[in-house]
Short mmCIF file of C-alpha atoms in Angstrom, two decimals:
data_model
loop_
_atom_site.label_atom_id
_atom_site.label_comp_id
_atom_site.label_asym_id
_atom_site.label_seq_id
_atom_site.Cartn_x
_atom_site.Cartn_y
_atom_site.Cartn_z
CA MET A 697 145.56 45.63 107.41
CA VAL A 698 145.58 49.21 106.85
CA ALA A 699 146.44 47.81 103.54
CA ILE A 700 143.43 45.28 102.45
CA SER A 701 141.11 48.48 104.88
CA ALA A 702 142.04 51.29 102.46
CA GLY A 703 141.45 48.97 98.96
CA PHE A 704 138.31 47.80 100.42
CA LEU A 705 137.47 51.17 102.12
CA MET A 706 137.25 52.34 97.85
CA ILE A 707 135.62 49.98 95.91
CA THR A 708 132.65 50.90 99.07
CA LEU A 709 133.25 54.30 98.82
CA ASP A 710 133.05 54.28 94.96
CA ALA A 711 129.12 52.53 95.90
CA THR A 712 128.06 55.26 96.50
CA ILE A 713 129.90 59.13 96.56
CA VAL A 714 128.29 58.66 92.00
CA ASN A 715 124.99 59.30 93.84
CA VAL A 716 125.36 63.07 94.58
CA ALA A 717 127.38 63.56 91.71
CA LEU A 718 124.88 62.12 88.71
CA GLY A 719 123.56 66.00 88.85
CA ALA A 720 127.15 67.51 88.54
CA ILE A 721 127.95 64.88 85.82
CA GLY A 722 125.44 65.51 83.90
CA ALA A 723 125.27 68.97 83.73
CA ASP A 724 128.33 68.73 82.99
CA LEU A 725 127.52 65.97 80.42
CA GLY A 726 124.82 65.55 79.43
CA GLY A 727 122.90 62.17 79.26
CA ALA A 728 118.68 60.89 80.57
CA PRO A 729 118.18 59.64 83.96
CA SER A 730 118.10 56.81 82.46
CA ILE A 731 121.69 56.49 81.30
CA ALA A 732 122.41 58.04 84.88
CA GLN A 733 121.67 54.35 85.83
CA TRP A 734 123.49 53.60 84.12
CA VAL A 735 127.31 54.63 86.07
CA VAL A 736 126.40 53.58 89.55
CA ASP A 737 125.21 49.94 87.89
CA GLY A 738 127.95 50.11 85.27
CA TYR A 739 129.84 49.53 88.41
CA THR A 740 127.95 47.80 89.82
CA VAL A 741 127.26 45.08 87.50
CA ALA A 742 131.16 44.10 85.95
CA PHE A 743 131.90 44.55 90.17
CA ALA A 744 129.12 41.94 90.26
CA SER A 745 129.14 39.71 87.05
CA LEU A 746 133.75 39.14 87.29
CA LEU A 747 133.90 38.24 91.36
CA LEU A 748 133.85 34.79 90.58
CA LEU A 749 135.53 34.09 87.92
CA ALA A 750 138.60 37.41 90.50
CA GLY A 751 138.11 34.73 92.61
CA SER A 752 138.44 31.71 91.09
CA LEU A 753 141.45 33.65 89.08
CA ALA A 754 142.70 34.76 92.74
CA ASP A 755 142.80 30.97 94.61
CA ARG A 756 145.33 30.14 90.78
CA ILE A 757 147.95 33.17 91.39
CA GLY A 758 147.22 34.00 94.40
CA VAL A 759 145.21 36.13 96.47
CA ARG A 760 147.97 38.73 97.57
CA ARG A 761 148.73 39.42 93.34
CA GLY A 762 145.41 39.34 92.85
CA PHE A 763 145.11 42.26 95.28
CA VAL A 764 147.44 43.70 93.63
CA VAL A 765 146.28 43.28 90.23
CA GLY A 766 143.03 45.23 91.57
CA LEU A 767 144.51 47.70 92.75
CA ALA A 768 145.84 48.73 88.83
CA VAL A 769 143.30 48.32 87.48
CA PHE A 770 141.50 50.43 90.30
CA ALA A 771 143.38 53.37 89.88
CA LEU A 772 144.13 53.62 86.25
CA SER A 773 140.55 53.50 85.51
CA SER A 774 139.64 56.10 88.12
CA ALA A 775 141.82 58.61 85.98
CA ALA A 776 139.71 57.56 82.74
CA CYS A 777 137.01 58.44 84.57
CA ALA A 778 138.23 61.56 85.72
CA SER A 779 139.14 63.09 82.71
CA ALA A 780 135.59 61.18 81.06
CA ASN A 781 134.65 64.15 77.84
CA SER A 782 131.94 61.61 77.61
CA VAL A 783 128.73 60.11 79.46
CA ALA A 784 129.32 57.17 77.26
CA PHE A 785 133.63 56.51 78.32
CA LEU A 786 132.57 57.65 82.17
CA ILE A 787 129.60 54.92 81.67
CA ALA A 788 132.43 52.43 79.81
CA ALA A 789 134.99 54.45 83.02
CA ARG A 790 132.87 52.96 85.13
CA VAL A 791 133.03 49.55 83.55
CA ALA A 792 136.28 49.07 84.11
CA GLN A 793 137.03 50.59 88.06
CA GLY A 794 133.79 47.83 88.15
CA ILE A 795 136.51 44.55 87.08
CA GLY A 796 139.24 45.84 89.15
CA ALA A 797 137.10 45.81 92.51
CA ALA A 798 135.89 42.78 91.22
CA TRP A 799 139.71 41.69 91.80
CA LEU A 800 139.47 43.43 95.65
CA MET A 801 137.42 42.58 97.11
CA PRO A 802 137.36 38.33 97.49
CA CYS A 803 141.47 39.23 98.08
CA SER A 804 140.60 41.27 101.24
CA LEU A 805 138.36 38.13 102.31
CA ALA A 806 140.40 36.23 101.57
CA LEU A 807 144.15 37.72 103.31
CA ILE A 808 142.41 38.32 106.28
CA ALA A 809 141.42 34.92 106.55
CA HIS A 810 145.15 33.21 105.34
CA THR A 811 146.49 35.83 108.18
CA PHE A 812 144.24 35.76 111.03
CA ALA A 813 143.88 31.94 110.81
CA GLU A 814 142.56 31.59 114.46
CA PRO A 815 139.53 32.06 114.81
CA GLN A 816 138.98 34.94 117.52
CA ALA A 817 141.23 37.38 115.40
CA ARG A 818 139.62 35.50 112.75
CA ARG A 819 136.02 37.07 114.09
CA ARG A 820 138.56 40.69 114.85
CA ALA A 821 139.77 40.89 111.60
CA LEU A 822 136.43 40.34 109.33
CA ALA A 823 134.71 42.45 112.23
CA VAL A 824 137.39 45.35 110.77
CA TRP A 825 136.32 44.91 107.44
CA GLY A 826 133.01 45.05 108.24
CA ALA A 827 132.78 48.05 109.36
CA VAL A 828 135.46 49.27 106.96
CA SER A 829 132.07 48.51 104.35
CA GLY A 830 129.49 50.74 106.90
CA VAL A 831 132.31 53.40 107.19
CA GLY A 832 132.87 53.84 103.17
CA LEU A 833 129.15 53.72 102.56
CA ALA A 834 128.00 55.78 104.69
CA SER A 835 130.49 58.81 104.52
CA GLY A 836 130.64 58.46 100.52
CA PRO A 837 127.29 60.79 100.12
CA VAL A 838 128.84 63.47 102.51
CA LEU A 839 131.85 63.47 101.03
CA GLY A 840 130.99 63.34 97.09
CA GLY A 841 128.88 66.32 99.04
CA ILE A 842 131.42 67.98 99.59
CA LEU A 843 134.76 67.68 97.39
CA VAL A 844 131.45 68.14 94.14
CA THR A 845 130.86 71.91 95.32
CA SER A 846 134.68 73.03 96.56
CA VAL A 847 136.42 70.65 93.76
CA GLY A 848 134.22 69.94 90.67
CA TRP A 849 133.00 65.39 90.22
CA ARG A 850 136.23 64.77 88.99
CA ALA A 851 137.49 64.96 92.08
CA ILE A 852 135.74 62.11 93.80
CA PHE A 853 137.24 59.76 91.06
CA PHE A 854 141.02 61.69 90.98
CA ALA A 855 141.02 60.78 94.53
CA ASN A 856 141.29 56.97 94.51
CA VAL A 857 144.73 57.16 92.86
CA PRO A 858 147.29 58.35 95.53
CA VAL A 859 145.41 55.39 98.18
CA ALA A 860 145.30 51.97 95.59
CA LEU A 861 149.32 52.92 95.32
CA ALA A 862 150.03 53.70 98.73
CA ALA A 863 147.93 51.01 100.15
CA GLY A 864 149.88 48.75 97.14
CA TRP A 865 152.84 49.78 98.56
CA LEU A 866 151.74 47.98 102.08
CA LEU A 867 150.24 45.16 100.98
CA VAL A 868 154.01 44.29 98.78
CA GLN A 869 155.67 45.49 102.49
CA HIS A 870 153.41 43.67 104.87
CA ALA A 871 151.69 40.97 103.20
CA ASP A 872 152.46 37.17 102.36
CA GLU A 873 151.23 35.46 100.29
CA THR A 874 148.13 32.20 100.05
CA PRO A 875 149.33 29.08 98.39
CA ARG A 876 148.11 28.53 95.11
CA ARG A 877 144.60 25.95 94.18
CA ARG A 878 144.37 25.43 90.69
CA ARG A 879 140.90 25.49 89.21
CA PRO A 880 139.93 24.86 85.74
CA LEU A 881 137.99 28.03 84.58
CA ASP A 882 134.19 27.45 83.41
CA LEU A 883 134.17 30.79 81.29
CA PRO A 884 130.50 29.62 79.34
CA GLY A 885 129.45 29.29 82.98
CA GLN A 886 130.73 32.71 83.79
CA LEU A 887 129.59 34.77 80.48
CA LEU A 888 126.27 33.38 81.41
CA ALA A 889 126.50 34.22 84.47
CA MET A 890 127.20 38.36 83.34
CA PHE A 891 125.50 38.33 80.56
CA SER A 892 122.72 37.75 82.83
CA LEU A 893 123.47 40.63 85.30
CA ALA A 894 123.69 42.65 82.46
CA ALA A 895 120.50 42.04 81.02
CA LEU A 896 118.21 42.33 83.99
CA THR A 897 119.69 44.57 84.69
CA ALA A 898 118.79 46.84 82.03
CA GLY A 899 116.07 45.57 81.88
CA PHE A 900 114.88 46.77 84.63
CA ILE A 901 116.22 50.32 84.04
CA SER A 902 114.36 50.31 80.97
CA ALA A 903 110.85 49.40 82.43
CA GLY A 904 111.13 52.66 84.20
CA ALA A 905 111.91 54.95 81.27
CA HIS A 906 109.93 53.55 78.25
CA GLY A 907 108.22 50.81 80.19
CA TRP A 908 107.67 47.41 81.03
CA ALA A 909 105.34 46.81 78.13
CA ALA A 910 107.68 48.32 75.85
CA ALA A 911 109.90 45.49 73.30
CA VAL A 912 113.33 46.22 74.22
CA THR A 913 111.83 46.07 78.12
CA LEU A 914 111.02 43.12 77.45
CA ALA A 915 113.45 41.91 75.51
CA LEU A 916 115.90 42.08 77.35
CA VAL A 917 114.54 39.77 80.52
CA ILE A 918 113.12 37.29 79.07
CA SER A 919 116.60 37.11 77.39
CA GLY A 920 118.19 37.42 80.90
CA GLY A 921 115.73 35.13 82.74
CA LEU A 922 117.01 32.61 80.10
CA ALA A 923 120.54 33.03 80.29
CA LEU A 924 119.88 32.85 84.39
CA SER A 925 117.92 30.19 83.43
CA ALA A 926 120.71 27.94 81.72
CA PHE A 927 123.50 29.13 83.96
CA VAL A 928 121.74 26.85 86.82
CA LEU A 929 121.55 24.39 84.35
CA LEU A 930 125.44 24.62 83.54
CA GLU A 931 126.33 24.82 86.74
CA ARG A 932 124.62 21.37 87.44
CA THR A 933 126.06 19.13 85.01
CA VAL A 934 129.61 20.58 84.11
CA ARG A 935 132.18 18.71 84.56
CA ARG A 936 134.35 21.98 86.61
CA PRO A 937 131.59 24.49 88.12
CA LEU A 938 131.67 28.19 88.25
CA ILE A 939 130.58 27.58 91.57
CA ASP A 940 130.78 24.51 92.75
CA PRO A 941 126.79 23.34 94.22
CA ALA A 942 128.45 21.83 97.36
CA ILE A 943 128.74 25.28 98.58
CA PHE A 944 125.14 25.63 98.86
CA ARG A 945 124.65 21.85 100.44
CA ASN A 946 126.00 24.39 103.81
CA GLY A 947 123.16 26.21 105.21
CA THR A 948 124.54 28.84 106.88
CA PHE A 949 126.62 30.10 103.92
CA ALA A 950 123.44 29.82 101.73
CA THR A 951 121.83 31.76 104.01
CA ALA A 952 124.69 34.39 104.34
CA VAL A 953 124.48 34.57 100.07
CA VAL A 954 120.86 35.42 100.32
CA ILE A 955 121.05 38.04 102.82
CA GLY A 956 123.91 39.08 101.54
CA PHE A 957 122.29 39.51 98.05
CA LEU A 958 118.41 41.41 99.75
CA PHE A 959 120.72 43.69 101.68
CA ASN A 960 122.77 45.26 98.94
CA PHE A 961 119.55 45.36 96.48
CA CYS A 962 117.97 47.26 99.62
CA LEU A 963 121.22 49.11 100.41
CA TYR A 964 122.26 50.24 97.63
CA GLY A 965 118.82 51.45 95.58
CA SER A 966 117.68 53.28 99.04
CA ILE A 967 120.83 54.87 98.78
CA PHE A 968 120.08 55.10 95.51
CA CYS A 969 116.30 56.35 95.34
CA LEU A 970 116.62 58.94 98.73
CA ALA A 971 119.73 61.46 96.60
CA VAL A 972 118.21 60.71 93.57
CA GLY A 973 114.79 62.19 95.47
CA LEU A 974 116.01 64.91 97.48
CA GLU A 975 117.65 66.05 94.32
CA ARG A 976 114.59 66.07 92.19
CA LEU A 977 111.44 66.67 95.07
CA ARG A 978 113.00 69.00 97.63
CA ARG A 979 116.10 70.98 94.71
CA LEU A 980 118.55 70.50 97.01
CA THR A 981 122.28 71.09 95.36
CA ALA A 982 125.38 68.31 95.95
CA LEU A 983 126.25 69.48 99.11
CA GLU A 984 122.81 69.61 100.62
CA THR A 985 122.15 66.62 100.19
CA GLY A 986 125.11 64.49 101.11
CA PHE A 987 124.31 66.63 104.59
CA ALA A 988 120.59 65.86 104.06
CA LEU A 989 122.06 61.79 104.09
CA LEU A 990 124.07 62.68 107.04
CA PRO A 991 121.71 61.23 110.40
CA MET A 992 121.85 58.23 108.10
CA THR A 993 125.03 58.10 107.38
CA ALA A 994 125.97 58.62 110.98
CA ALA A 995 124.35 55.83 112.52
CA THR A 996 125.78 52.91 109.38
CA GLY A 997 129.16 55.05 110.05
CA THR A 998 128.27 54.20 114.31
CA MET A 999 126.60 50.94 113.84
CA ALA A 1000 129.37 49.31 112.12
CA LEU A 1001 132.28 50.03 114.59
CA LEU A 1002 129.94 48.96 117.14
CA ALA A 1003 128.97 46.06 114.97
CA GLY A 1004 133.23 44.96 115.73
CA ARG A 1005 132.68 44.66 119.29
CA LEU A 1006 128.70 43.07 120.00
CA VAL A 1007 129.70 40.40 117.13
CA PRO A 1008 132.08 39.30 120.07
CA ARG A 1009 129.86 39.32 122.75
CA LEU A 1010 126.73 38.72 120.37
CA GLY A 1011 127.11 36.06 117.93
CA GLU A 1012 126.82 37.43 114.64
CA TRP A 1013 122.67 36.01 114.40
CA ARG A 1014 121.59 38.17 116.79
CA VAL A 1015 123.61 41.13 115.97
CA LEU A 1016 121.98 40.21 112.23
CA VAL A 1017 118.71 39.58 112.77
CA ALA A 1018 118.45 43.60 114.98
CA GLY A 1019 120.30 44.85 111.96
CA LEU A 1020 117.61 43.53 109.66
CA THR A 1021 114.85 44.78 112.22
CA SER A 1022 116.14 48.24 112.36
CA GLY A 1023 116.20 48.67 108.16
CA ALA A 1024 113.02 47.09 107.46
CA VAL A 1025 110.73 49.67 110.29
CA GLY A 1026 113.32 52.44 108.89
CA ALA A 1027 112.49 52.01 105.51
CA THR A 1028 108.62 51.54 106.96
CA LEU A 1029 109.16 54.97 107.97
CA VAL A 1030 110.21 55.57 104.68
CA ALA A 1031 107.62 55.52 102.99
CA LEU A 1032 104.60 55.97 105.11
CA ASN A 1033 106.54 59.44 104.87
CA GLY A 1034 103.70 61.56 102.75
CA ARG A 1035 105.52 63.35 99.37
CA HIS A 1036 105.55 66.31 100.70
CA ALA A 1037 106.19 65.79 104.14
CA HIS A 1038 108.61 68.22 105.96
CA LEU A 1039 112.37 66.90 105.27
CA GLY A 1040 113.65 66.56 109.02
CA LEU A 1041 110.61 64.47 110.06
CA LEU A 1042 111.68 62.25 106.97
CA LEU A 1043 115.24 62.28 107.56
CA VAL A 1044 114.85 60.72 110.73
CA ALA A 1045 113.06 58.17 109.76
CA THR A 1046 116.52 56.93 108.18
CA VAL A 1047 118.00 56.50 110.94
CA PRO A 1048 116.96 53.49 111.12
CA ILE A 1049 118.45 52.77 108.27
CA GLY A 1050 121.44 52.56 108.89
CA PHE A 1051 121.60 50.82 111.84
CA THR A 1052 121.46 48.15 109.12
CA ALA A 1053 125.49 48.36 108.93
CA LEU A 1054 125.14 46.01 112.49
CA ALA A 1055 124.67 43.32 109.84
CA MET A 1056 127.60 43.12 107.86
CA PRO A 1057 130.19 41.88 109.24
CA ALA A 1058 127.78 39.45 111.46
CA MET A 1059 126.89 38.06 107.35
CA THR A 1060 130.47 38.65 105.93
CA GLY A 1061 131.41 36.39 109.51
CA LEU A 1062 129.33 33.54 108.81
CA ALA A 1063 129.86 33.50 104.59
CA MET A 1064 133.56 33.25 105.77
CA THR A 1065 133.73 30.35 108.66
CA SER A 1066 131.31 28.54 107.37
CA ALA A 1067 132.12 27.74 103.15
CA ALA A 1068 136.70 28.56 104.05
CA GLU A 1069 137.59 24.45 103.06
CA LEU A 1070 135.91 25.26 99.73
CA GLY A 1071 138.66 27.74 99.22
CA LEU A 1072 138.82 31.26 100.96
CA GLY A 1073 138.99 32.80 96.74
CA LEU A 1074 135.66 30.83 95.57
CA ALA A 1075 133.45 31.81 99.31
CA ALA A 1076 134.51 35.62 99.38
CA GLY A 1077 133.76 35.54 94.99
CA VAL A 1078 130.31 33.83 96.18
CA PHE A 1079 129.01 35.13 98.40
CA ASN A 1080 130.73 39.01 97.18
CA THR A 1081 129.02 37.95 93.64
CA SER A 1082 125.99 37.43 95.69
CA ARG A 1083 125.88 41.21 97.40
CA GLN A 1084 126.95 42.77 94.55
CA ALA A 1085 124.28 41.62 91.68
CA GLY A 1086 122.19 42.87 94.72
CA GLY A 1087 123.47 46.07 94.53
CA ALA A 1088 122.57 46.41 90.58
CA LEU A 1089 119.10 44.94 90.78
CA GLY A 1090 118.88 46.80 93.66
CA VAL A 1091 119.44 50.79 91.91
CA ALA A 1092 117.82 48.87 88.49
CA VAL A 1093 114.56 47.87 90.36
CA LEU A 1094 113.38 49.88 93.41
CA GLY A 1095 115.08 53.68 90.48
CA THR A 1096 112.20 52.43 88.93
CA ALA A 1097 109.85 51.94 91.12
CA LEU A 1098 110.79 55.74 92.04
CA THR A 1099 109.70 57.09 89.11
CA ALA A 1100 107.14 54.38 88.17
CA GLY A 1101 104.53 57.07 88.05
CA SER A 1102 104.15 60.74 86.68
CA ALA A 1103 106.10 62.28 89.55
CA VAL A 1104 108.91 61.10 91.68
CA SER A 1105 107.83 60.03 94.70
CA LEU A 1106 109.75 57.83 97.47
CA ARG A 1107 106.95 55.98 98.86
CA PRO A 1108 106.57 52.56 96.08
CA ALA A 1109 110.62 52.46 96.01
CA PHE A 1110 110.59 51.67 100.47
CA VAL A 1111 107.67 49.63 100.52
CA LEU A 1112 110.07 47.50 98.17
CA THR A 1113 112.75 48.17 100.74
CA ALA A 1114 110.45 47.46 103.84
CA CYS A 1115 109.51 44.33 101.93
CA ALA A 1116 113.01 43.40 101.78
CA TYR A 1117 114.36 43.76 104.76
CA GLY A 1118 111.57 42.22 106.64
CA LEU A 1119 112.38 38.39 104.40
CA ALA A 1120 115.97 38.61 105.01
CA ALA A 1121 115.52 39.50 108.72
CA ALA A 1122 112.93 36.04 108.78
CA LEU A 1123 115.68 34.59 106.78
CA ALA A 1124 117.99 35.24 109.48
CA ALA A 1125 116.29 34.01 112.79
CA ALA A 1126 114.98 30.76 111.26
CA GLY A 1127 119.25 30.59 110.55
CA ARG A 1128 119.90 31.33 114.21
CA ARG A 1129 117.38 28.79 115.33
CA ARG A 1130 118.53 26.27 112.89
CA THR A 1131 121.52 26.84 114.61
CA HIS A 1132 120.67 26.41 117.95
CA VAL A 1133 118.76 22.95 117.62
CA ALA A 1134 121.53 22.04 115.35
#
């Protein structure tokens, strides 16, 4: 569990720790603000688009072996990020980090499900796993601010190397290998999934830089939409699909997948917008931005740990509704703060957003316990693909909304965030009623 948690902590930290380093990276390596979004989204797009393939491969080769592969790729690419001498090289290394993370995420869930066979023990382990995610996401901005200010932005990547080596040694010493499941690989489906996510993300980022009417924006969005449509059609007709449509006949799993998408859309996008917005609106340094986000991130870490106790007592659905509703309230409060609102009021308004960490172990538990019979690697891959795709599009869409007008403004981005959290809470409430009736 320590090895799994250490590996998982790295990939969640890297989803948020870079946000407060973008100013320092830009000052050192150059690049336009839209390019800075790719330092974040290069990681999350590769992460999201390869999760399904990694989940299937993990079932074929054994998830312990897959986890070790992920650790090796992540450590090497982290060292490459730290040694980058241009923005292009850094983005390429971030893509490689995303490939390593794509191996680690489904393998970590599958190892937990394999190791903890008893339902109550598995529920507690998944609660710990979700808490680690919350702590990683919460500590990213603060830790990033401290490292960037005291050592430099390269330190946020170098720190991953010894952690990955230690986690790999622990895993080999203490984890058992899982049974192998031979599933043919749907390479056309994988390529369509990768292209559609990358094109849609690039289209939304382009909209912020060039406008929605620009030819490059329209070309990217249309081609991404067509590729997504082709992917859906292919998966319904191919003999061995990348995503077995039968997995979505399980209503609980399907609901958890949609909620996971909306959750990461809001969380990743809002952290990005707050980090960039505070830097540009308030002229805060990386360290000041990290500590400015402390009220929200402290709430995130606290609720992530508390959720491990609440889920076994109250059940996943109640905890899920509470966390998502808090996010909708917090995003609404941030949106109501005007452009020139007092900084203290703005930061207090972000605290309820941190309470959404309650939802992390709840939705993970629902997903993994409801569809485990279809293959742990596949179920974990589908669920986490949805989450990471939401994160990539959240940074792109909400980042575009942040700079949509003549000046930077948090209001439009957080109006969208509040609506998305509200939709997710409504889906969770409907899922709870459906399960209660059944």
